[in-house]
Coordinates of C-alpha atoms and ligand atoms in Angstrom, one line a residue:
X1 CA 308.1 144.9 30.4
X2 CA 306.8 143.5 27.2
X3 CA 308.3 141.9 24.7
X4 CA 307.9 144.5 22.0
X5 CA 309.6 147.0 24.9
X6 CA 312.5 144.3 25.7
X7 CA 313.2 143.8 22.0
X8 CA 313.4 147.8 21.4
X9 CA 315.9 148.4 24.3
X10 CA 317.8 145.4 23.3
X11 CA 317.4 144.2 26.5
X12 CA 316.0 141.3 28.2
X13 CA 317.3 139.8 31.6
X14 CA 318.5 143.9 32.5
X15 CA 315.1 145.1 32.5
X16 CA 313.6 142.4 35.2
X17 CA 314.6 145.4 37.3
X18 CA 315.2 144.0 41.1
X19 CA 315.9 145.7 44.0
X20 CA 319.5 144.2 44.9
X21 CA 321.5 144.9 47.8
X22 CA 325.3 145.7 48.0
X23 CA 326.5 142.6 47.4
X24 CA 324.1 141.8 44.2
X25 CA 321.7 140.0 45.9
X26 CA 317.7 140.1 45.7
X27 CA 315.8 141.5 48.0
X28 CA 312.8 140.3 49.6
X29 CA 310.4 143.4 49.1
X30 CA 306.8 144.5 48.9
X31 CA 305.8 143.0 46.0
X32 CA 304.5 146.3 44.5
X33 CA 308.0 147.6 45.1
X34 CA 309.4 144.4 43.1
X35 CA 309.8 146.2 40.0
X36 CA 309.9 149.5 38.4
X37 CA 309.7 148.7 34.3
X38 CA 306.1 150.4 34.1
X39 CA 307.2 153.7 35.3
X40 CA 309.7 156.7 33.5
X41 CA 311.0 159.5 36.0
X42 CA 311.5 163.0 35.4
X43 CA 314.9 163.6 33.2
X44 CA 315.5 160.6 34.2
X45 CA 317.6 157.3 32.4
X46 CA 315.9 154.7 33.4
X47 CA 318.5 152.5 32.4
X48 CA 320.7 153.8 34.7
X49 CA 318.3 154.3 37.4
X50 CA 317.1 150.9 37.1
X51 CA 320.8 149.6 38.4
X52 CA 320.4 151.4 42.0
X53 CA 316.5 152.8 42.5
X54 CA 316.4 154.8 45.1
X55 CA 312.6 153.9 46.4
X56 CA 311.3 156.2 49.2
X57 CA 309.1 154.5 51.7
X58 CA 308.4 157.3 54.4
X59 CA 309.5 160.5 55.5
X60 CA 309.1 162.0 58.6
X61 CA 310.5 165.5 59.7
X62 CA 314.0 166.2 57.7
X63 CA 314.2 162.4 57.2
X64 CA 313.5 159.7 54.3
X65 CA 313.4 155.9 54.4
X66 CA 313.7 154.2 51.5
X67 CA 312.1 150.7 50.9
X68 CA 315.6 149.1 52.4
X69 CA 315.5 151.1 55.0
X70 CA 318.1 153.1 54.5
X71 CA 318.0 156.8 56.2
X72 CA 318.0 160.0 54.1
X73 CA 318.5 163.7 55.9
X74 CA 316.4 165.9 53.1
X75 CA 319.0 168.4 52.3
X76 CA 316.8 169.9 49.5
X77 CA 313.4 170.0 50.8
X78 CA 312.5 166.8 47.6
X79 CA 313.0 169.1 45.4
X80 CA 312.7 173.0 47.1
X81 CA 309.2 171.7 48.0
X82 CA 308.8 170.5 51.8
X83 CA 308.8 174.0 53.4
X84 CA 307.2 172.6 56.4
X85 CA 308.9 169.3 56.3
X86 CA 307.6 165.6 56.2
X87 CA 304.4 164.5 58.4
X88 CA 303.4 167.8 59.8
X89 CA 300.4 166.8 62.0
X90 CA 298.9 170.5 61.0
X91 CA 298.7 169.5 57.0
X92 CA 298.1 166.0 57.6
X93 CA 294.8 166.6 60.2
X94 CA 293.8 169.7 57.6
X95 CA 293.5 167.0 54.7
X96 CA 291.8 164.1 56.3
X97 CA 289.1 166.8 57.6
X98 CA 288.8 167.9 54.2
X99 CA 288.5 164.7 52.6
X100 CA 285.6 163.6 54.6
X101 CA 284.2 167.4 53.6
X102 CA 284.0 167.5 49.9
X103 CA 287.0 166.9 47.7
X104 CA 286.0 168.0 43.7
X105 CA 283.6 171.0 43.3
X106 CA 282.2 171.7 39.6
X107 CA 284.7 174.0 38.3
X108 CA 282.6 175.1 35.0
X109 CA 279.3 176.4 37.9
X110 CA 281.5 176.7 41.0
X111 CA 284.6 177.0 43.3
X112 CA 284.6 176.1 47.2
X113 CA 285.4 177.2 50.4
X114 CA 288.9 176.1 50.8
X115 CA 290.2 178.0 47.8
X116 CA 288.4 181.4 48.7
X117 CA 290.2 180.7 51.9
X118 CA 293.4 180.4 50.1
X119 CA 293.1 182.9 48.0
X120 CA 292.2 185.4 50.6
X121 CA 295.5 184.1 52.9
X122 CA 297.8 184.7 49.9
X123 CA 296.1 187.8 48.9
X124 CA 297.5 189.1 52.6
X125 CA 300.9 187.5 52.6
X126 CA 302.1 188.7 48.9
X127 CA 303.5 192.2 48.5
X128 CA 302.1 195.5 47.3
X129 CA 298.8 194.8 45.8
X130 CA 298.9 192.0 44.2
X131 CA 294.9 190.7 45.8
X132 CA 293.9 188.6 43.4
X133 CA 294.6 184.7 42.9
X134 CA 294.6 182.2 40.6
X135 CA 295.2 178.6 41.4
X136 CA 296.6 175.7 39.6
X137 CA 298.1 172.4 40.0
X138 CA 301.9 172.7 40.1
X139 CA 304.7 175.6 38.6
X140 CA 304.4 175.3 35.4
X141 CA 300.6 175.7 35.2
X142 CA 301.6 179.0 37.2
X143 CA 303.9 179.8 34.6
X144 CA 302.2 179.4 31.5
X145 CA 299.3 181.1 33.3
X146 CA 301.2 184.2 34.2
X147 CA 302.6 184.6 30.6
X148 CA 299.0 184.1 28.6
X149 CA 297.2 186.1 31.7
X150 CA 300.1 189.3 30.3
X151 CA 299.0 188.8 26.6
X152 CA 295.5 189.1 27.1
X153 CA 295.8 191.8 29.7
X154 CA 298.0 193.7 26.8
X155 CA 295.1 193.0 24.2
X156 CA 292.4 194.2 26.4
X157 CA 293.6 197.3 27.5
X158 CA 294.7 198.9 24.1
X159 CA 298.3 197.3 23.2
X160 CA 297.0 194.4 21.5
X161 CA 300.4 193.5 19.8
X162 CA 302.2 192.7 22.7
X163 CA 303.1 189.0 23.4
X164 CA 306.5 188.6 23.6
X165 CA 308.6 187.5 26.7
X166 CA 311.7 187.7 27.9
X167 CA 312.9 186.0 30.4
X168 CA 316.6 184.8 30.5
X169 CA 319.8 181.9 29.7
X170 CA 319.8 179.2 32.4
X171 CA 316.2 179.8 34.2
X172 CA 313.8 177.3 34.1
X173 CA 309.8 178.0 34.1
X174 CA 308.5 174.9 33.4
X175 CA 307.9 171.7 30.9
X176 CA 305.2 172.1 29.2
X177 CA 305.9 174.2 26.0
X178 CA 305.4 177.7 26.6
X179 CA 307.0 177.6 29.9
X180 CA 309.6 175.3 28.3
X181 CA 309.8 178.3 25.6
X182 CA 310.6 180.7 28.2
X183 CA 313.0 178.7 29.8
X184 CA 317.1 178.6 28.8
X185 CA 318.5 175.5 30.0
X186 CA 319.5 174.3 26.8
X187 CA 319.6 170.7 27.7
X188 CA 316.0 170.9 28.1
X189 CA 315.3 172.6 25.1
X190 CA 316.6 171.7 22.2
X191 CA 315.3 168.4 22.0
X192 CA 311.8 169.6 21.5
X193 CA 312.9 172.8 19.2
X194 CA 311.8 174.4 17.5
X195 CA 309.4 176.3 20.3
X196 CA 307.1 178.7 20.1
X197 CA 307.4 182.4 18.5
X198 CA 308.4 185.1 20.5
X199 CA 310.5 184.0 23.6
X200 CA 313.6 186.1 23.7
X201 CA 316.5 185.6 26.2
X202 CA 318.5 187.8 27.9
X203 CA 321.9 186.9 30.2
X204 CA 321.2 186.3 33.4
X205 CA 323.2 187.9 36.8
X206 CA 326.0 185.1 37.0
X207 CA 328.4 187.7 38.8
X208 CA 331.0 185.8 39.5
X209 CA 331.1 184.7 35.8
X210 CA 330.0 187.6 34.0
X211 CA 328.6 187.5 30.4
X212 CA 330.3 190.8 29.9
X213 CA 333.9 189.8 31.4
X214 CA 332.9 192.9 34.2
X215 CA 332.8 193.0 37.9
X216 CA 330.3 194.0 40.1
X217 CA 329.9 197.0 41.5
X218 CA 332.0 198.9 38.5
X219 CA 329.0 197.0 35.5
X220 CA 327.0 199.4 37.1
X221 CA 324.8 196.2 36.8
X222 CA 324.9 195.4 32.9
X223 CA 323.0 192.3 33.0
X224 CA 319.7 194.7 33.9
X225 CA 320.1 197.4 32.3
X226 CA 321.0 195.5 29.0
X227 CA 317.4 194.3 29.0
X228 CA 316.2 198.3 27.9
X229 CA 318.8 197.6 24.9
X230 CA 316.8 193.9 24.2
X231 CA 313.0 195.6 24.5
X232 CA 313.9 198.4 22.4
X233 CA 315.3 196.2 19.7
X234 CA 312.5 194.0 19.8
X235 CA 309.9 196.8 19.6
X236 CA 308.1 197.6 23.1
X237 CA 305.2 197.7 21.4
X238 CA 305.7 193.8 21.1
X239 CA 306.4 193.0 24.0
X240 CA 304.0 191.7 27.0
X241 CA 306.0 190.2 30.3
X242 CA 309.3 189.8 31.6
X243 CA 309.4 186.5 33.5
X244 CA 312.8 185.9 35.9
X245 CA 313.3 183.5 39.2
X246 CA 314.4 186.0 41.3
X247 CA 316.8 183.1 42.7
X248 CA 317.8 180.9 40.1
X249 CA 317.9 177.1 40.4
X250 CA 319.1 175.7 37.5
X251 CA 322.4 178.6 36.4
X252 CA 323.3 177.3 40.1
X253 CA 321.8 179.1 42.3
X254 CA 321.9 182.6 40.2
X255 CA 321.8 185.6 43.0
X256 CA 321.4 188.8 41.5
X257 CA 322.7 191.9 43.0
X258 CA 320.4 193.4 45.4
X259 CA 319.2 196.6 42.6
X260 CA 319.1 194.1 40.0
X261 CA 315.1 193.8 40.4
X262 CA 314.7 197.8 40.9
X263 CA 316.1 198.3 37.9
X264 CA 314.0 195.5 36.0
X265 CA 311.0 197.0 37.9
X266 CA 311.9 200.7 36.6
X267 CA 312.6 199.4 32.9
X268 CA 309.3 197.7 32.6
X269 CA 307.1 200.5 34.1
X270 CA 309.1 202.4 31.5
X271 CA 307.8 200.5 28.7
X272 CA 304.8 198.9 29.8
X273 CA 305.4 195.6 30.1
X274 CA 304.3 193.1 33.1
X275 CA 307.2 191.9 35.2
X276 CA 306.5 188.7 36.4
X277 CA 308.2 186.9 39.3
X278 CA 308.7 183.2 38.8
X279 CA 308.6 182.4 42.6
X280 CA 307.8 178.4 42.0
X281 CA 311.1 177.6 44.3
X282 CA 311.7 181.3 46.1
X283 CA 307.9 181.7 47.7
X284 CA 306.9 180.5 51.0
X285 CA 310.0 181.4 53.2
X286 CA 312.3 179.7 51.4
X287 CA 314.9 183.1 50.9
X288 CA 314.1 184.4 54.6
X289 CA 311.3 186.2 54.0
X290 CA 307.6 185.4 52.5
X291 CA 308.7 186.3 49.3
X292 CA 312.0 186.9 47.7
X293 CA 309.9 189.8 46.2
X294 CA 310.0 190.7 49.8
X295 CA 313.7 189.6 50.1
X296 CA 314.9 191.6 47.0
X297 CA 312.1 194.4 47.7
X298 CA 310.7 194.7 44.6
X299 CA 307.2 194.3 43.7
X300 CA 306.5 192.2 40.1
X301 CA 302.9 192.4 38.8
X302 CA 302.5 188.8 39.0
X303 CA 304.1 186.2 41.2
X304 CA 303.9 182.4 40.1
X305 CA 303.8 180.1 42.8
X306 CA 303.8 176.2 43.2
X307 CA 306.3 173.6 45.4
X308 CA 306.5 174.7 48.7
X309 CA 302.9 176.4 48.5
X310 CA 301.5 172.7 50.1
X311 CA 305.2 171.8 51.1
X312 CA 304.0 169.0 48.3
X313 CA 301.3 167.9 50.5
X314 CA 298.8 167.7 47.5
X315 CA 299.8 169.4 43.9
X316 CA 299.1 173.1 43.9
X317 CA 300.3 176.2 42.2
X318 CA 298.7 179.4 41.6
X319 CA 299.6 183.3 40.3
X320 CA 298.5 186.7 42.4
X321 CA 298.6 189.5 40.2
X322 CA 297.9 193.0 40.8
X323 CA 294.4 194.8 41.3
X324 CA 295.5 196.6 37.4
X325 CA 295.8 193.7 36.1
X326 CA 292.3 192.0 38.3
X327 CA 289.9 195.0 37.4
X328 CA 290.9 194.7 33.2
X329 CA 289.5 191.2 34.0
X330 CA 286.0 192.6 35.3
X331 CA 282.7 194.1 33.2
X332 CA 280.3 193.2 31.2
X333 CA 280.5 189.7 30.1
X334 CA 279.2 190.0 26.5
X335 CA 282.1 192.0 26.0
X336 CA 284.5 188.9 26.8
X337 CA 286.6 189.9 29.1
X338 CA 287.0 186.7 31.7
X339 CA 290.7 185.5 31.8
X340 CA 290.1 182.7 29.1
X341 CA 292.2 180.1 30.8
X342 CA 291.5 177.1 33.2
X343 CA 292.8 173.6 34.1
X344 CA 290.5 171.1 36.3
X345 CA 292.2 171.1 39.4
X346 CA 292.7 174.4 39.9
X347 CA 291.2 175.5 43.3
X348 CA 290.7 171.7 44.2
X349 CA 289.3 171.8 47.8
X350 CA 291.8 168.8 49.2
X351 CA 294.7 171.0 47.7
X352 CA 293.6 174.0 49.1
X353 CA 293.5 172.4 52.4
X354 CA 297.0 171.4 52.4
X355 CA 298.1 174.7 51.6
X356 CA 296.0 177.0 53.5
X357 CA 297.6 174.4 56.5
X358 CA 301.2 174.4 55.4
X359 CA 301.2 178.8 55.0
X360 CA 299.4 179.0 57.7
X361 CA 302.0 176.5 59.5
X362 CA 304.9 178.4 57.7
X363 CA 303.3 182.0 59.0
X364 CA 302.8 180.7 62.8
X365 CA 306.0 179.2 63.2
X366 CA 308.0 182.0 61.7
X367 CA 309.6 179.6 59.2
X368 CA 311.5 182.2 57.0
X369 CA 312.7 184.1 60.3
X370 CA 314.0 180.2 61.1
X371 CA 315.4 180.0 57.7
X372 CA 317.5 183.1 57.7
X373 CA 319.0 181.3 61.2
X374 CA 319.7 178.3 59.6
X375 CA 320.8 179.1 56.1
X376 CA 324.0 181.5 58.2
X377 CA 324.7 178.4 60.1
X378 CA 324.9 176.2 56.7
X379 CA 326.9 179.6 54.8
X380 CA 329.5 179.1 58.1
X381 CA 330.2 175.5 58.0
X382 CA 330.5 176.1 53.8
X383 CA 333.2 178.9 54.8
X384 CA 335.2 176.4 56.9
X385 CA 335.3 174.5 53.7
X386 CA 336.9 177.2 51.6
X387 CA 340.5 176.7 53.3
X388 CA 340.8 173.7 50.7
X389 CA 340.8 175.8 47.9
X390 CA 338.0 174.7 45.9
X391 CA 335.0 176.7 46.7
X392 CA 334.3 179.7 43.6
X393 CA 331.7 181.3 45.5
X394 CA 328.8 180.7 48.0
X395 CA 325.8 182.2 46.7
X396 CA 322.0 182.0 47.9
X397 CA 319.4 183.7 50.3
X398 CA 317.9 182.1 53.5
X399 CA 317.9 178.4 53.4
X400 CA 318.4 177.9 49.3
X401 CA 322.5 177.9 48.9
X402 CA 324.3 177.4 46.0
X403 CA 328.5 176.2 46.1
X404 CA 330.4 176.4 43.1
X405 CA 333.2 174.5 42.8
X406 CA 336.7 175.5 41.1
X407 CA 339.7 174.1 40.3
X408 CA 341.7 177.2 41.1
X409 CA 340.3 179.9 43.0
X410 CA 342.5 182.9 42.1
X411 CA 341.6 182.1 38.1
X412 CA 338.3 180.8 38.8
X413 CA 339.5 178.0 36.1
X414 CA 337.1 174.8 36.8
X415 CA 337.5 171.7 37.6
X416 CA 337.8 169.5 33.8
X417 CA 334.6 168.3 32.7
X418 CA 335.9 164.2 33.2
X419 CA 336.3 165.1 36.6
X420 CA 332.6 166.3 37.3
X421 CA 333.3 167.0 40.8
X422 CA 330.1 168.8 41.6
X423 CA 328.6 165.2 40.8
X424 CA 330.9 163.0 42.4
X425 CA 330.0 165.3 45.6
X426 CA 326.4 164.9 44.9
X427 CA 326.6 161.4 44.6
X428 CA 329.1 160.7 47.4
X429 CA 326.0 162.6 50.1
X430 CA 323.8 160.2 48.6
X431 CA 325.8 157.1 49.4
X432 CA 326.0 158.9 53.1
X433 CA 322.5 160.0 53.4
X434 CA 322.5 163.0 53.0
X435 CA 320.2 164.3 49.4
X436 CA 321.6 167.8 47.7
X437 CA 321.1 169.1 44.4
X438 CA 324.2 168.6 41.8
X439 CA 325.6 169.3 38.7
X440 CA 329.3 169.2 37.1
X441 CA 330.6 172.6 38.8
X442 CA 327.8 173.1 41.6
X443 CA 325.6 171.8 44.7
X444 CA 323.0 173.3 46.0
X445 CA 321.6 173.3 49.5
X446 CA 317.8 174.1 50.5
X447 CA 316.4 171.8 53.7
X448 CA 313.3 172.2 55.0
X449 CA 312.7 175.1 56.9
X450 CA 311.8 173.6 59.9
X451 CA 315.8 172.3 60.1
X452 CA 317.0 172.1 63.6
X453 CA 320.6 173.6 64.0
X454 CA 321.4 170.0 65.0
X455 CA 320.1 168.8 61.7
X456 CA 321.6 171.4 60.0
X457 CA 325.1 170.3 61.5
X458 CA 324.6 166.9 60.8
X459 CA 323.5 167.6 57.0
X460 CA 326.6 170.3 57.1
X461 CA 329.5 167.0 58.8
X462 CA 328.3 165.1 56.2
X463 CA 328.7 167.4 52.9
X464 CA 332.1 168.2 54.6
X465 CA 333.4 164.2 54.4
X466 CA 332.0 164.2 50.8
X467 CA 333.8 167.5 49.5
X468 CA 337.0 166.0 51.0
X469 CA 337.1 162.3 49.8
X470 CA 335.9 163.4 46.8
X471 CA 338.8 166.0 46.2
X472 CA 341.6 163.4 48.0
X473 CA 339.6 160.7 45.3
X474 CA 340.8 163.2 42.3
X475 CA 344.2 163.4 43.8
X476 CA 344.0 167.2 44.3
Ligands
PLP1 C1 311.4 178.2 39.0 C2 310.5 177.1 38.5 N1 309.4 177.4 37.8 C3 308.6 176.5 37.4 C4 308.8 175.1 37.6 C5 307.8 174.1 37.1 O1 307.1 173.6 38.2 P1 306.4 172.1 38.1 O2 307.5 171.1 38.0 O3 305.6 172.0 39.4 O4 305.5 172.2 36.9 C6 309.9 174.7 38.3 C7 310.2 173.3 38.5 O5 311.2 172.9 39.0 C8 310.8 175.7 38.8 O6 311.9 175.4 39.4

């Protein structure tokens, strides 16, 4: 750290960050492991961070080992990414043939074999007819993509003044600003408000807290059809895409009723506008089937892809859209219609490698078949837990689960905010080995999707002994 950065943070001795053990004391490490001042993390404090750094070392299966060698089962795939979980000899053999191959081909004159490859694999896994790829480094590059690839579709085929979205409160599409724009965590907006014109939000599905005080099935599903009361306000002539996670992550695991999407689907045909599926975390298996297009069968006009595409193997996203959408992208150059968008990695032939072998691993081995098995062993074990009162609701498909945790269970009042028991269970997994996804009123589950029933147990035995000491620490 330099001076200039010690001085700023009022900080001087606190920011020789060490790697110290339980009782305070230094560790004798890799040097390069020594210290992390030169490096910020994702919504991250580094402050806080700093005092106990979790520092993965190696990862095999559904395990991590971090640099003291303590043991990790992966109850969240990283982050909803390792589909195929950790040193798959398939992905790993795929990339070292490809990096002796070529790995950079000259994107302005070119592509290469391992992305037509790629594309033509996801071309026959995605539903209806969505042929046609584009690929990128990561979600929100899909994201963006999808949104910008609506507009100028609009603008191209005679309804020029279309370019707003909607997508919906709580999602999350991205960082970078027009995916931010479209997102509705508000944590992760409003810092960097005001963002760009023309993002409207709508509520999202949250059932068993319902924006409209209703219940399901007398709403005669609200939340959807509400969005034919938002497009008409907004003028349909205005408006481009609809972008949704057809799971969401972020509102806690956000399951909409299984018509939900038909009625989305019906709404946008209606009107014209592109209904795109946000499947960053959902593709690949991860809600029992390929897709949770698939899952919730409903086929959007664009799905955006990215984590578990390489099980995080190598960075890669990417967006198949529909042969409508494809053939307004064809003709005569001089008349201008290529899509005018392009990052340079997209296609990158090392990336494509690990992809083509993770799907491919993912499509052999039946993964989302596997995941459907495993994610109703995990739903069981989180029934057993419901005797002691403080499970909402379990929500999820295949293997990404979502718990909500109440205070009282016939009001659905919540647990108070000082208590954040959602976090306290998060945290108290970690201490046991065992990584989840939490926030104040929710965890949520998602292993690979290669988890063994044993595994699964184990991850299961050891949520269990954190839900309970954390609700005996409260004194409930
Ligand atoms: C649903 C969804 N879309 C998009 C993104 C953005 O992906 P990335 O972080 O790879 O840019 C995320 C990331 O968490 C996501 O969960």
């Amino acid at each position: 750290m330099t001076d200039a950065n010690s001085k700023r943070l009022g900080h001087d001795q606190a920011y020789k960050w060490r790697l110290v053990d339980e009782q305070g004391m230094s560790q004798n490490l890799d040097p390069d492991t020594k210290t992390i001042e030169h490096l910020f993390l994702d919504f991250m404090q580094m402050e806080d961070f700093a005092k106990h750094p979790i520092i993965m070392k190696k990862a095999q299966g559904v395990w991590y080992e971090d640099v003291k060698g303590k043991k990790y089962l992966d109850g969240l795939s990283g982050v909803f990414v390792v589909n195929v979980g950790h040193g798959n000899r398939r992905v790993i053999e795929a990339m070292k043939e490809q990096l002796e191959e070529i790995t950079f081909a000259p994107p302005l004159y070119s592509t290469n074999l391992r992305a037509i490859e790629l594309a033509k694999l996801i071309a026959g896994i995605t539903p209806g007819d969505l042929h046609t790829v584009k690929l990128f480094s990561g979600g929100s590059e899909a994201t963006e993509a999808a949104m910008k690839l609506a507009r100028q579709y609009h603008r191209q085929t005679g309804n020029p003044h279309k370019y707003k979205v909607i997508s919906r409160y709580e999602g999350y599409h991205g960082a970078t600003m027009g995916a931010l724009a479209a997102s509705g965590v508000t944590s992760r907006r409003t810092t960097f408000e005001p963002l760009s014109a023309g993002y409207i939000h709508v509520f999202p599905p949250t059932c068993y807290r319902c924006p409209y005080g209703l219940e399901y099935p007398e709403c005669a599903v609200l939340c959807a059809t509400m969005m034919e009361n938002v497009i008409k306000h907004e003028d349909p002539a205005t408006v481009s895409s609809i972008i949704v996670e057809p799971i969401g992550n972020t509102g806690g695991i956000i399951t909409p009723p299984q018509e939900y999407f038909k009625i989305l689907r019906e709404i946008a045909d209606r009107y014209e506008i592109l209904l795109i599926f946000d499947e960053v975390i959902t593709g690949f298996g991860r809600t029992g089937l390929m897709f949770a297009a698939h899952t919730f069968n409903t086929v959007p006009d664009i799905i955006c892809m990215g984590k578990g595409m390489s099980s995080g193997y190598a960075p890669v996203g990417g967006i198949a859209f529909s042969d409508r959408i494809a053939d307004a992208f064809y003709g005569e150059p001089s008349k201008g219609l290529q899509f005018n968008h392009g990052h340079t990695f997209g296609g990158n032939p090392l990336s494509s490698a690990a992809a083509i072998a993770s799907i491919t691993e993912i499509k052999e081995r039946n993964l989302p078949e596997l995941a459907t098995k495993t994610g109703g062993l995990i739903w069981k074990r989180l029934k057993e837990l419901e005797s002691l009162g403080i499970i909402g609701e379990i929500r999820g498909k295949g293997l990404i689960i979502g718990v909500e945790f109440v205070k009282d269970k016939e009001t659905k009042e919540r647990f108070p905010s000082s208590a954040s028991f959602g976090i306290r269970v998060g945290k108290k997994a970690l201490e046991k080995g065992l990584i989840i996804r939490y926030d104040p009123n929710w965890v949520a589950l998602a292993p690979p999707l290669i988890t063994s029933s044993e595994e699964a147990n184990r991850m299961m035995d050891i949520f269990s002994e954190s839900v309970t000491e954390v609700l005996k620490s409260i004194g409930s």
